[in-house]
Every structure is written in structure tokens, then in C-alpha cells.
Backbone atoms as SQL, in Angstrom:
CREATE TABLE atoms (id INTEGER PRIMARY KEY, chain TEXT, resi INTEGER, resn TEXT, atom TEXT, x REAL, y REAL, z REAL);
INSERT INTO atoms VALUES
  (1, 'A', 1, 'MET', 'N', 92.095, 14.987, 24.839),
  (2, 'A', 1, 'MET', 'CA', 91.049, 14.816, 25.801),
  (3, 'A', 1, 'MET', 'C', 89.710, 15.165, 25.164),
  (4, 'A', 2, 'ASN', 'N', 88.884, 14.207, 24.945),
  (5, 'A', 2, 'ASN', 'CA', 87.563, 14.429, 24.371),
  (6, 'A', 2, 'ASN', 'C', 86.563, 14.629, 25.495),
  (7, 'A', 3, 'GLU', 'N', 86.617, 15.785, 26.102),
  (8, 'A', 3, 'GLU', 'CA', 85.733, 16.089, 27.220),
  (9, 'A', 3, 'GLU', 'C', 84.990, 17.386, 26.960),
  (10, 'A', 4, 'PHE', 'N', 83.812, 17.464, 27.530),
  (11, 'A', 4, 'PHE', 'CA', 83.042, 18.695, 27.533),
  (12, 'A', 4, 'PHE', 'C', 83.111, 19.255, 28.947),
  (13, 'A', 5, 'ALA', 'N', 83.165, 20.577, 29.046),
  (14, 'A', 5, 'ALA', 'CA', 83.206, 21.190, 30.370),
  (15, 'A', 5, 'ALA', 'C', 82.513, 22.540, 30.319),
  (16, 'A', 6, 'GLY', 'N', 81.944, 22.926, 31.439),
  (17, 'A', 6, 'GLY', 'CA', 81.334, 24.233, 31.581),
  (18, 'A', 6, 'GLY', 'C', 81.497, 24.693, 33.018),
  (19, 'A', 7, 'TYR', 'N', 82.032, 25.875, 33.182),
  (20, 'A', 7, 'TYR', 'CA', 82.262, 26.392, 34.526),
  (21, 'A', 7, 'TYR', 'C', 82.337, 27.908, 34.463),
  (22, 'A', 8, 'THR', 'N', 82.493, 28.530, 35.624),
  (23, 'A', 8, 'THR', 'CA', 82.627, 29.987, 35.681),
  (24, 'A', 8, 'THR', 'C', 84.041, 30.340, 36.121),
  (25, 'A', 9, 'ARG', 'N', 84.456, 31.531, 35.731),
  (26, 'A', 9, 'ARG', 'CA', 85.760, 32.035, 36.143),
  (27, 'A', 9, 'ARG', 'C', 85.568, 33.449, 36.673),
  (28, 'A', 10, 'PRO', 'N', 85.961, 33.692, 37.922),
  (29, 'A', 10, 'PRO', 'CA', 85.815, 35.050, 38.452),
  (30, 'A', 10, 'PRO', 'C', 86.775, 36.020, 37.760),
  (31, 'A', 11, 'VAL', 'N', 86.251, 37.168, 37.361),
  (32, 'A', 11, 'VAL', 'CA', 87.031, 38.235, 36.740),
  (33, 'A', 11, 'VAL', 'C', 86.621, 39.549, 37.408),
  (34, 'A', 12, 'PRO', 'N', 87.404, 40.591, 37.248),
  (35, 'A', 12, 'PRO', 'CA', 86.990, 41.876, 37.822),
  (36, 'A', 12, 'PRO', 'C', 85.633, 42.319, 37.278),
  (37, 'A', 13, 'GLY', 'N', 84.685, 42.572, 38.147),
  (38, 'A', 13, 'GLY', 'CA', 83.354, 43.020, 37.754),
  (39, 'A', 13, 'GLY', 'C', 82.322, 41.915, 37.661),
  (40, 'A', 14, 'GLY', 'N', 82.708, 40.649, 37.849),
  (41, 'A', 14, 'GLY', 'CA', 81.727, 39.563, 37.768),
  (42, 'A', 14, 'GLY', 'C', 82.363, 38.221, 37.461),
  (43, 'A', 15, 'HIS', 'N', 81.700, 37.477, 36.559),
  (44, 'A', 15, 'HIS', 'CA', 82.151, 36.117, 36.208),
  (45, 'A', 15, 'HIS', 'C', 82.033, 35.905, 34.708),
  (46, 'A', 16, 'TRP', 'N', 82.969, 35.140, 34.160),
  (47, 'A', 16, 'TRP', 'CA', 82.867, 34.661, 32.782),
  (48, 'A', 16, 'TRP', 'C', 82.227, 33.282, 32.819),
  (49, 'A', 17, 'ALA', 'N', 81.461, 32.963, 31.783),
  (50, 'A', 17, 'ALA', 'CA', 80.932, 31.615, 31.582),
  (51, 'A', 17, 'ALA', 'C', 81.858, 30.926, 30.582),
  (52, 'A', 18, 'MET', 'N', 82.526, 29.884, 31.019),
  (53, 'A', 18, 'MET', 'CA', 83.518, 29.195, 30.190),
  (54, 'A', 18, 'MET', 'C', 82.946, 27.869, 29.675),
  (55, 'A', 19, 'LEU', 'N', 83.199, 27.588, 28.397),
  (56, 'A', 19, 'LEU', 'CA', 82.760, 26.341, 27.775),
  (57, 'A', 19, 'LEU', 'C', 83.949, 25.670, 27.105),
  (58, 'A', 20, 'ARG', 'N', 84.026, 24.363, 27.262),
  (59, 'A', 20, 'ARG', 'CA', 85.036, 23.581, 26.555),
  (60, 'A', 20, 'ARG', 'C', 84.329, 22.446, 25.840),
  (61, 'A', 21, 'PHE', 'N', 84.459, 22.425, 24.520),
  (62, 'A', 21, 'PHE', 'CA', 83.878, 21.368, 23.704),
  (63, 'A', 21, 'PHE', 'C', 84.966, 20.380, 23.311),
  (64, 'A', 22, 'ALA', 'N', 84.568, 19.161, 22.998),
  (65, 'A', 22, 'ALA', 'CA', 85.522, 18.107, 22.665),
  (66, 'A', 22, 'ALA', 'C', 86.344, 18.465, 21.433),
  (67, 'A', 23, 'LYS', 'N', 85.785, 19.230, 20.522),
  (68, 'A', 23, 'LYS', 'CA', 86.510, 19.576, 19.289),
  (69, 'A', 23, 'LYS', 'C', 87.586, 20.632, 19.516),
  (70, 'A', 24, 'ASP', 'N', 87.510, 21.372, 20.622),
  (71, 'A', 24, 'ASP', 'CA', 88.478, 22.416, 20.933),
  (72, 'A', 24, 'ASP', 'C', 89.479, 21.915, 21.961),
  (73, 'A', 25, 'GLY', 'N', 90.650, 22.494, 21.945),
  (74, 'A', 25, 'GLY', 'CA', 91.667, 22.071, 22.894),
  (75, 'A', 25, 'GLY', 'C', 91.643, 22.814, 24.208),
  (76, 'A', 26, 'LYS', 'N', 90.956, 23.938, 24.260),
  (77, 'A', 26, 'LYS', 'CA', 90.952, 24.713, 25.491),
  (78, 'A', 26, 'LYS', 'C', 89.601, 25.391, 25.690),
  (79, 'A', 27, 'PRO', 'N', 89.270, 25.739, 26.934),
  (80, 'A', 27, 'PRO', 'CA', 87.989, 26.401, 27.190),
  (81, 'A', 27, 'PRO', 'C', 87.991, 27.828, 26.658),
  (82, 'A', 28, 'LYS', 'N', 86.795, 28.285, 26.300),
  (83, 'A', 28, 'LYS', 'CA', 86.621, 29.642, 25.784),
  (84, 'A', 28, 'LYS', 'C', 85.436, 30.287, 26.492),
  (85, 'A', 29, 'PRO', 'N', 85.512, 31.604, 26.724),
  (86, 'A', 29, 'PRO', 'CA', 84.369, 32.278, 27.341),
  (87, 'A', 29, 'PRO', 'C', 83.256, 32.497, 26.327),
  (88, 'A', 30, 'ILE', 'N', 82.034, 32.654, 26.820),
  (89, 'A', 30, 'ILE', 'CA', 80.912, 32.989, 25.946),
  (90, 'A', 30, 'ILE', 'C', 81.101, 34.431, 25.506),
  (91, 'A', 31, 'MET', 'N', 81.071, 34.647, 24.201),
  (92, 'A', 31, 'MET', 'CA', 81.362, 35.963, 23.646),
  (93, 'A', 31, 'MET', 'C', 80.087, 36.753, 23.397),
  (94, 'A', 32, 'GLY', 'N', 80.190, 38.063, 23.539),
  (95, 'A', 32, 'GLY', 'CA', 79.077, 38.970, 23.298),
  (96, 'A', 32, 'GLY', 'C', 79.347, 39.830, 22.075),
  (97, 'A', 33, 'GLU', 'N', 78.751, 41.009, 22.064),
  (98, 'A', 33, 'GLU', 'CA', 78.931, 41.929, 20.950),
  (99, 'A', 33, 'GLU', 'C', 80.386, 42.383, 20.881),
  (100, 'A', 34, 'GLY', 'N', 80.868, 42.544, 19.668),
  (101, 'A', 34, 'GLY', 'CA', 82.249, 42.984, 19.488),
  (102, 'A', 34, 'GLY', 'C', 83.273, 41.908, 19.805),
  (103, 'A', 35, 'GLU', 'N', 82.861, 40.667, 19.836),
  (104, 'A', 35, 'GLU', 'CA', 83.739, 39.527, 20.148),
  (105, 'A', 35, 'GLU', 'C', 84.494, 39.732, 21.461),
  (106, 'A', 36, 'LYS', 'N', 83.790, 40.247, 22.462),
  (107, 'A', 36, 'LYS', 'CA', 84.354, 40.399, 23.801),
  (108, 'A', 36, 'LYS', 'C', 83.605, 39.468, 24.749),
  (109, 'A', 37, 'PRO', 'N', 84.301, 38.859, 25.716),
  (110, 'A', 37, 'PRO', 'CA', 83.628, 37.970, 26.665),
  (111, 'A', 37, 'PRO', 'C', 82.559, 38.712, 27.465),
  (112, 'A', 38, 'ILE', 'N', 81.441, 38.032, 27.664),
  (113, 'A', 38, 'ILE', 'CA', 80.362, 38.611, 28.468),
  (114, 'A', 38, 'ILE', 'C', 80.733, 38.462, 29.942),
  (115, 'A', 39, 'VAL', 'N', 80.642, 39.547, 30.694),
  (116, 'A', 39, 'VAL', 'CA', 80.886, 39.519, 32.139),
  (117, 'A', 39, 'VAL', 'C', 79.524, 39.494, 32.826),
  (118, 'A', 40, 'PHE', 'N', 79.228, 38.373, 33.480),
  (119, 'A', 40, 'PHE', 'CA', 77.963, 38.218, 34.186),
  (120, 'A', 40, 'PHE', 'C', 78.117, 38.760, 35.605),
  (121, 'A', 41, 'PRO', 'N', 77.072, 39.449, 36.130),
  (122, 'A', 41, 'PRO', 'CA', 77.190, 40.056, 37.456),
  (123, 'A', 41, 'PRO', 'C', 77.307, 39.046, 38.589),
  (124, 'A', 42, 'SER', 'N', 76.761, 37.845, 38.423),
  (125, 'A', 42, 'SER', 'CA', 76.840, 36.849, 39.495),
  (126, 'A', 42, 'SER', 'C', 77.233, 35.488, 38.927),
  (127, 'A', 43, 'GLU', 'N', 77.703, 34.626, 39.804),
  (128, 'A', 43, 'GLU', 'CA', 78.102, 33.281, 39.390),
  (129, 'A', 43, 'GLU', 'C', 76.891, 32.464, 38.934),
  (130, 'A', 44, 'ILE', 'N', 75.748, 32.682, 39.552),
  (131, 'A', 44, 'ILE', 'CA', 74.530, 31.952, 39.177),
  (132, 'A', 44, 'ILE', 'C', 74.132, 32.275, 37.741),
  (133, 'A', 45, 'GLU', 'N', 74.160, 33.540, 37.372),
  (134, 'A', 45, 'GLU', 'CA', 73.811, 33.916, 35.996),
  (135, 'A', 45, 'GLU', 'C', 74.802, 33.330, 34.996),
  (136, 'A', 46, 'ALA', 'N', 76.068, 33.280, 35.355),
  (137, 'A', 46, 'ALA', 'CA', 77.075, 32.677, 34.476),
  (138, 'A', 46, 'ALA', 'C', 76.832, 31.173, 34.323),
  (139, 'A', 47, 'LEU', 'N', 76.484, 30.501, 35.424),
  (140, 'A', 47, 'LEU', 'CA', 76.186, 29.062, 35.343),
  (141, 'A', 47, 'LEU', 'C', 74.941, 28.796, 34.506),
  (142, 'A', 48, 'ARG', 'N', 73.955, 29.663, 34.594),
  (143, 'A', 48, 'ARG', 'CA', 72.759, 29.516, 33.754),
  (144, 'A', 48, 'ARG', 'C', 73.115, 29.659, 32.284),
  (145, 'A', 49, 'ALA', 'N', 73.998, 30.582, 31.962),
  (146, 'A', 49, 'ALA', 'CA', 74.433, 30.752, 30.576),
  (147, 'A', 49, 'ALA', 'C', 75.203, 29.526, 30.092),
  (148, 'A', 50, 'VAL', 'N', 76.048, 28.964, 30.957),
  (149, 'A', 50, 'VAL', 'CA', 76.771, 27.736, 30.611),
  (150, 'A', 50, 'VAL', 'C', 75.783, 26.625, 30.313),
  (151, 'A', 51, 'ASN', 'N', 74.792, 26.450, 31.183),
  (152, 'A', 51, 'ASN', 'CA', 73.776, 25.413, 31.006),
  (153, 'A', 51, 'ASN', 'C', 73.015, 25.616, 29.694),
  (154, 'A', 52, 'ARG', 'N', 72.586, 26.834, 29.432),
  (155, 'A', 52, 'ARG', 'CA', 71.816, 27.134, 28.221),
  (156, 'A', 52, 'ARG', 'C', 72.640, 26.843, 26.955),
  (157, 'A', 53, 'HIS', 'N', 73.909, 27.247, 26.950),
  (158, 'A', 53, 'HIS', 'CA', 74.736, 27.046, 25.766),
  (159, 'A', 53, 'HIS', 'C', 75.125, 25.573, 25.558),
  (160, 'A', 54, 'LEU', 'N', 75.405, 24.852, 26.640),
  (161, 'A', 54, 'LEU', 'CA', 75.707, 23.426, 26.489),
  (162, 'A', 54, 'LEU', 'C', 74.504, 22.645, 25.973),
  (163, 'A', 55, 'LEU', 'N', 73.320, 22.946, 26.506),
  (164, 'A', 55, 'LEU', 'CA', 72.114, 22.260, 26.026),
  (165, 'A', 55, 'LEU', 'C', 71.828, 22.615, 24.570),
  (166, 'A', 56, 'ALA', 'N', 72.039, 23.862, 24.185),
  (167, 'A', 56, 'ALA', 'CA', 71.840, 24.260, 22.792),
  (168, 'A', 56, 'ALA', 'C', 72.804, 23.501, 21.881),
  (169, 'A', 57, 'TYR', 'N', 74.025, 23.286, 22.340),
  (170, 'A', 57, 'TYR', 'CA', 74.997, 22.541, 21.545),
  (171, 'A', 57, 'TYR', 'C', 74.579, 21.082, 21.379),
  (172, 'A', 58, 'PHE', 'N', 74.199, 20.439, 22.493),
  (173, 'A', 58, 'PHE', 'CA', 73.833, 19.020, 22.436),
  (174, 'A', 58, 'PHE', 'C', 72.524, 18.783, 21.687),
  (175, 'A', 59, 'ASN', 'N', 71.563, 19.681, 21.805),
  (176, 'A', 59, 'ASN', 'CA', 70.265, 19.501, 21.170),
  (177, 'A', 59, 'ASN', 'C', 70.181, 20.141, 19.794),
  (178, 'A', 60, 'GLY', 'N', 71.170, 20.889, 19.422),
  (179, 'A', 60, 'GLY', 'CA', 71.127, 21.619, 18.158),
  (180, 'A', 60, 'GLY', 'C', 71.520, 20.761, 16.971),
  (181, 'A', 61, 'SER', 'N', 71.732, 21.416, 15.868),
  (182, 'A', 61, 'SER', 'CA', 72.080, 20.717, 14.626),
  (183, 'A', 61, 'SER', 'C', 73.555, 20.890, 14.299),
  (184, 'A', 62, 'TYR', 'N', 74.410, 21.000, 15.314),
  (185, 'A', 62, 'TYR', 'CA', 75.836, 21.133, 15.068),
  (186, 'A', 62, 'TYR', 'C', 76.431, 19.850, 14.496),
  (187, 'A', 63, 'ARG', 'N', 75.915, 18.727, 14.937),
  (188, 'A', 63, 'ARG', 'CA', 76.478, 17.443, 14.533),
  (189, 'A', 63, 'ARG', 'C', 75.485, 16.654, 13.706),
  (190, 'A', 64, 'ARG', 'N', 75.979, 15.877, 12.752),
  (191, 'A', 64, 'ARG', 'CA', 75.128, 15.085, 11.887),
  (192, 'A', 64, 'ARG', 'C', 75.506, 13.621, 12.011),
  (193, 'A', 65, 'ASP', 'N', 75.250, 13.025, 13.178),
  (194, 'A', 65, 'ASP', 'CA', 75.562, 11.616, 13.367),
  (195, 'A', 65, 'ASP', 'C', 74.642, 10.717, 12.554),
  (196, 'A', 66, 'GLY', 'N', 73.439, 11.185, 12.212),
  (197, 'A', 66, 'GLY', 'CA', 72.506, 10.372, 11.453),
  (198, 'A', 66, 'GLY', 'C', 72.820, 10.306, 9.977),
  (199, 'A', 67, 'ALA', 'N', 73.787, 11.068, 9.492),
  (200, 'A', 67, 'ALA', 'CA', 74.105, 11.089, 8.068),
  (201, 'A', 67, 'ALA', 'C', 74.589, 9.718, 7.592),
  (202, 'A', 68, 'LYS', 'N', 75.336, 9.002, 8.412),
  (203, 'A', 68, 'LYS', 'CA', 75.831, 7.682, 8.024),
  (204, 'A', 68, 'LYS', 'C', 74.667, 6.703, 7.870),
  (205, 'A', 69, 'LEU', 'N', 73.695, 6.767, 8.791),
  (206, 'A', 69, 'LEU', 'CA', 72.538, 5.882, 8.720),
  (207, 'A', 69, 'LEU', 'C', 71.712, 6.169, 7.462),
  (208, 'A', 70, 'GLU', 'N', 71.524, 7.456, 7.133),
  (209, 'A', 70, 'GLU', 'CA', 70.777, 7.806, 5.924),
  (210, 'A', 70, 'GLU', 'C', 71.481, 7.280, 4.686),
  (211, 'A', 71, 'ALA', 'N', 72.798, 7.398, 4.630),
  (212, 'A', 71, 'ALA', 'CA', 73.553, 6.919, 3.474),
  (213, 'A', 71, 'ALA', 'C', 73.445, 5.407, 3.340),
  (214, 'A', 72, 'THR', 'N', 73.487, 4.687, 4.479),
  (215, 'A', 72, 'THR', 'CA', 73.358, 3.231, 4.450),
  (216, 'A', 72, 'THR', 'C', 71.974, 2.821, 3.948),
  (217, 'A', 73, 'SER', 'N', 70.931, 3.502, 4.389),
  (218, 'A', 73, 'SER', 'CA', 69.575, 3.181, 3.958),
  (219, 'A', 73, 'SER', 'C', 69.396, 3.438, 2.471),
  (220, 'A', 74, 'GLU', 'N', 69.943, 4.541, 1.966),
  (221, 'A', 74, 'GLU', 'CA', 69.855, 4.832, 0.536),
  (222, 'A', 74, 'GLU', 'C', 70.596, 3.781, -0.281),
  (223, 'A', 75, 'ALA', 'N', 71.755, 3.336, 0.208),
  (224, 'A', 75, 'ALA', 'CA', 72.517, 2.311, -0.502),
  (225, 'A', 75, 'ALA', 'C', 71.760, 0.990, -0.507),
  (226, 'A', 76, 'ASP', 'N', 71.144, 0.618, 0.621),
  (227, 'A', 76, 'ASP', 'CA', 70.365, -0.615, 0.681),
  (228, 'A', 76, 'ASP', 'C', 69.212, -0.570, -0.312),
  (229, 'A', 77, 'ALA', 'N', 68.531, 0.559, -0.406),
  (230, 'A', 77, 'ALA', 'CA', 67.417, 0.688, -1.334),
  (231, 'A', 77, 'ALA', 'C', 67.903, 0.634, -2.780),
  (232, 'A', 78, 'HIS', 'N', 69.032, 1.224, -3.043),
  (233, 'A', 78, 'HIS', 'CA', 69.553, 1.267, -4.407),
  (234, 'A', 78, 'HIS', 'C', 69.982, -0.119, -4.899),
  (235, 'A', 79, 'PHE', 'N', 70.664, -0.869, -4.034),
  (236, 'A', 79, 'PHE', 'CA', 71.175, -2.175, -4.435),
  (237, 'A', 79, 'PHE', 'C', 70.250, -3.326, -4.074),
  (238, 'A', 80, 'ASN', 'N', 69.094, -3.025, -3.433),
  (239, 'A', 80, 'ASN', 'CA', 68.110, -4.038, -3.063),
  (240, 'A', 80, 'ASN', 'C', 68.764, -5.178, -2.273),
  (241, 'A', 81, 'LEU', 'N', 69.436, -4.813, -1.173),
  (242, 'A', 81, 'LEU', 'CA', 70.159, -5.785, -0.359),
  (243, 'A', 81, 'LEU', 'C', 69.201, -6.646, 0.449),
  (244, 'A', 82, 'LYS', 'N', 69.651, -7.862, 0.786),
  (245, 'A', 82, 'LYS', 'CA', 68.870, -8.780, 1.599),
  (246, 'A', 82, 'LYS', 'C', 68.830, -8.277, 3.037),
  (247, 'A', 83, 'PRO', 'N', 67.807, -8.673, 3.821),
  (248, 'A', 83, 'PRO', 'CA', 67.733, -8.255, 5.218),
  (249, 'A', 83, 'PRO', 'C', 68.933, -8.742, 6.013),
  (250, 'A', 84, 'PHE', 'N', 69.297, -7.964, 7.005),
  (251, 'A', 84, 'PHE', 'CA', 70.400, -8.283, 7.891),
  (252, 'A', 84, 'PHE', 'C', 69.977, -9.420, 8.818),
  (253, 'A', 85, 'ILE', 'N', 70.832, -10.434, 8.981),
  (254, 'A', 85, 'ILE', 'CA', 70.542, -11.561, 9.871),
  (255, 'A', 85, 'ILE', 'C', 71.488, -11.482, 11.065),
  (256, 'A', 86, 'LYS', 'N', 70.906, -11.518, 12.261),
  (257, 'A', 86, 'LYS', 'CA', 71.684, -11.392, 13.481),
  (258, 'A', 86, 'LYS', 'C', 71.601, -12.697, 14.263),
  (259, 'A', 87, 'GLN', 'N', 72.752, -13.240, 14.637),
  (260, 'A', 87, 'GLN', 'CA', 72.821, -14.474, 15.418),
  (261, 'A', 87, 'GLN', 'C', 72.794, -14.111, 16.890),
  (262, 'A', 88, 'ARG', 'N', 71.858, -14.691, 17.628),
  (263, 'A', 88, 'ARG', 'CA', 71.772, -14.454, 19.066),
  (264, 'A', 88, 'ARG', 'C', 71.721, -15.803, 19.762),
  (265, 'A', 89, 'GLY', 'N', 72.682, -16.062, 20.595),
  (266, 'A', 89, 'GLY', 'CA', 72.745, -17.364, 21.244),
  (267, 'A', 89, 'GLY', 'C', 73.314, -18.394, 20.276),
  (268, 'A', 90, 'LYS', 'N', 73.263, -19.678, 20.645),
  (269, 'A', 90, 'LYS', 'CA', 73.825, -20.705, 19.790),
  (270, 'A', 90, 'LYS', 'C', 72.772, -21.401, 18.939),
  (271, 'A', 91, 'SER', 'N', 71.541, -21.475, 19.425),
  (272, 'A', 91, 'SER', 'CA', 70.554, -22.270, 18.714),
  (273, 'A', 91, 'SER', 'C', 69.494, -21.427, 18.012),
  (274, 'A', 92, 'ARG', 'N', 69.301, -20.196, 18.447),
  (275, 'A', 92, 'ARG', 'CA', 68.232, -19.370, 17.895),
  (276, 'A', 92, 'ARG', 'C', 68.769, -18.399, 16.863),
  (277, 'A', 93, 'LEU', 'N', 68.157, -18.376, 15.705),
  (278, 'A', 93, 'LEU', 'CA', 68.543, -17.449, 14.659),
  (279, 'A', 93, 'LEU', 'C', 67.438, -16.416, 14.497),
  (280, 'A', 94, 'ILE', 'N', 67.772, -15.159, 14.658),
  (281, 'A', 94, 'ILE', 'CA', 66.783, -14.096, 14.553),
  (282, 'A', 94, 'ILE', 'C', 67.038, -13.323, 13.275),
  (283, 'A', 95, 'GLU', 'N', 66.016, -13.214, 12.462),
  (284, 'A', 95, 'GLU', 'CA', 66.142, -12.468, 11.215),
  (285, 'A', 95, 'GLU', 'C', 65.596, -11.061, 11.450),
  (286, 'A', 96, 'VAL', 'N', 66.382, -10.071, 11.087),
  (287, 'A', 96, 'VAL', 'CA', 66.008, -8.681, 11.300),
  (288, 'A', 96, 'VAL', 'C', 65.817, -8.006, 9.959),
  (289, 'A', 97, 'GLU', 'N', 64.663, -7.400, 9.772),
  (290, 'A', 97, 'GLU', 'CA', 64.408, -6.661, 8.537),
  (291, 'A', 97, 'GLU', 'C', 64.399, -5.187, 8.842),
  (292, 'A', 98, 'ARG', 'N', 64.868, -4.407, 7.877),
  (293, 'A', 98, 'ARG', 'CA', 64.829, -2.963, 8.046),
  (294, 'A', 98, 'ARG', 'C', 63.430, -2.465, 7.749),
  (295, 'A', 99, 'LYS', 'N', 63.028, -1.422, 8.485),
  (296, 'A', 99, 'LYS', 'CA', 61.706, -0.850, 8.325),
  (297, 'A', 99, 'LYS', 'C', 61.554, -0.293, 6.908),
  (298, 'A', 100, 'GLY', 'N', 60.489, -0.683, 6.256),
  (299, 'A', 100, 'GLY', 'CA', 60.231, -0.194, 4.908),
  (300, 'A', 100, 'GLY', 'C', 60.941, -0.976, 3.821),
  (301, 'A', 101, 'ALA', 'N', 61.683, -2.029, 4.167),
  (302, 'A', 101, 'ALA', 'CA', 62.375, -2.820, 3.165),
  (303, 'A', 101, 'ALA', 'C', 61.421, -3.757, 2.457),
  (304, 'A', 102, 'ALA', 'N', 61.642, -3.939, 1.185),
  (305, 'A', 102, 'ALA', 'CA', 60.792, -4.844, 0.406),
  (306, 'A', 102, 'ALA', 'C', 61.122, -6.281, 0.770),
  (307, 'A', 103, 'ALA', 'N', 60.109, -7.114, 0.984),
  (308, 'A', 103, 'ALA', 'CA', 60.316, -8.503, 1.403),
  (309, 'A', 103, 'ALA', 'C', 60.642, -9.395, 0.244);
């Protein structure tokens, strides 16, 4: 299951903020000092922590999806490849050039 999830779990003394990332098989609580789960006093504070950590994951530098594009651009420059031609419709031919490519 390639799903992301964030929710709270009630525990004695408050709530845990639970996160499940697609790379992991099960949800895990947000950990504090000493590798112990942080117990938030209210469900709202736990949900805020879930929101903050999920956004940090999505906006952070954990993943490098652009690495493939950079490698393709370097290879095109090295081998001086011709511009990519894309067929759209049956009669119109659209020629697409990469930005910065030599004509």
C-alpha cells in the first residue's frame, strides 16, 4: 500500500501523533528526546504536529525526483542530441526544443 497517513492515537496522558509514509509498512509515532514517542496534551496539538511533519516531508529534500531529469539533460548536452519531436493530432507536427539547447 503506497499511502501516506497522519492521525492521532489516544494514549494515557494525551495523544500520539502518528505518521505513515509510503516507504514504511506501518505508522510510527513522532519521536522526541531519547527515542520515546512525544505525548501531546491535546488532540489539536497532535494534529498540528502531524501537519507540520507531513508538510516538511513533502516540501523537504528527502526525495530527488529531479535527478533523472538532470541526468537526461547532461546526456543530451554531452551527445549533442537533436530536439525532441512530438506528434500531436494527425496533420500537425510540433517540434519541441529543450531550453538552452543549441539549434
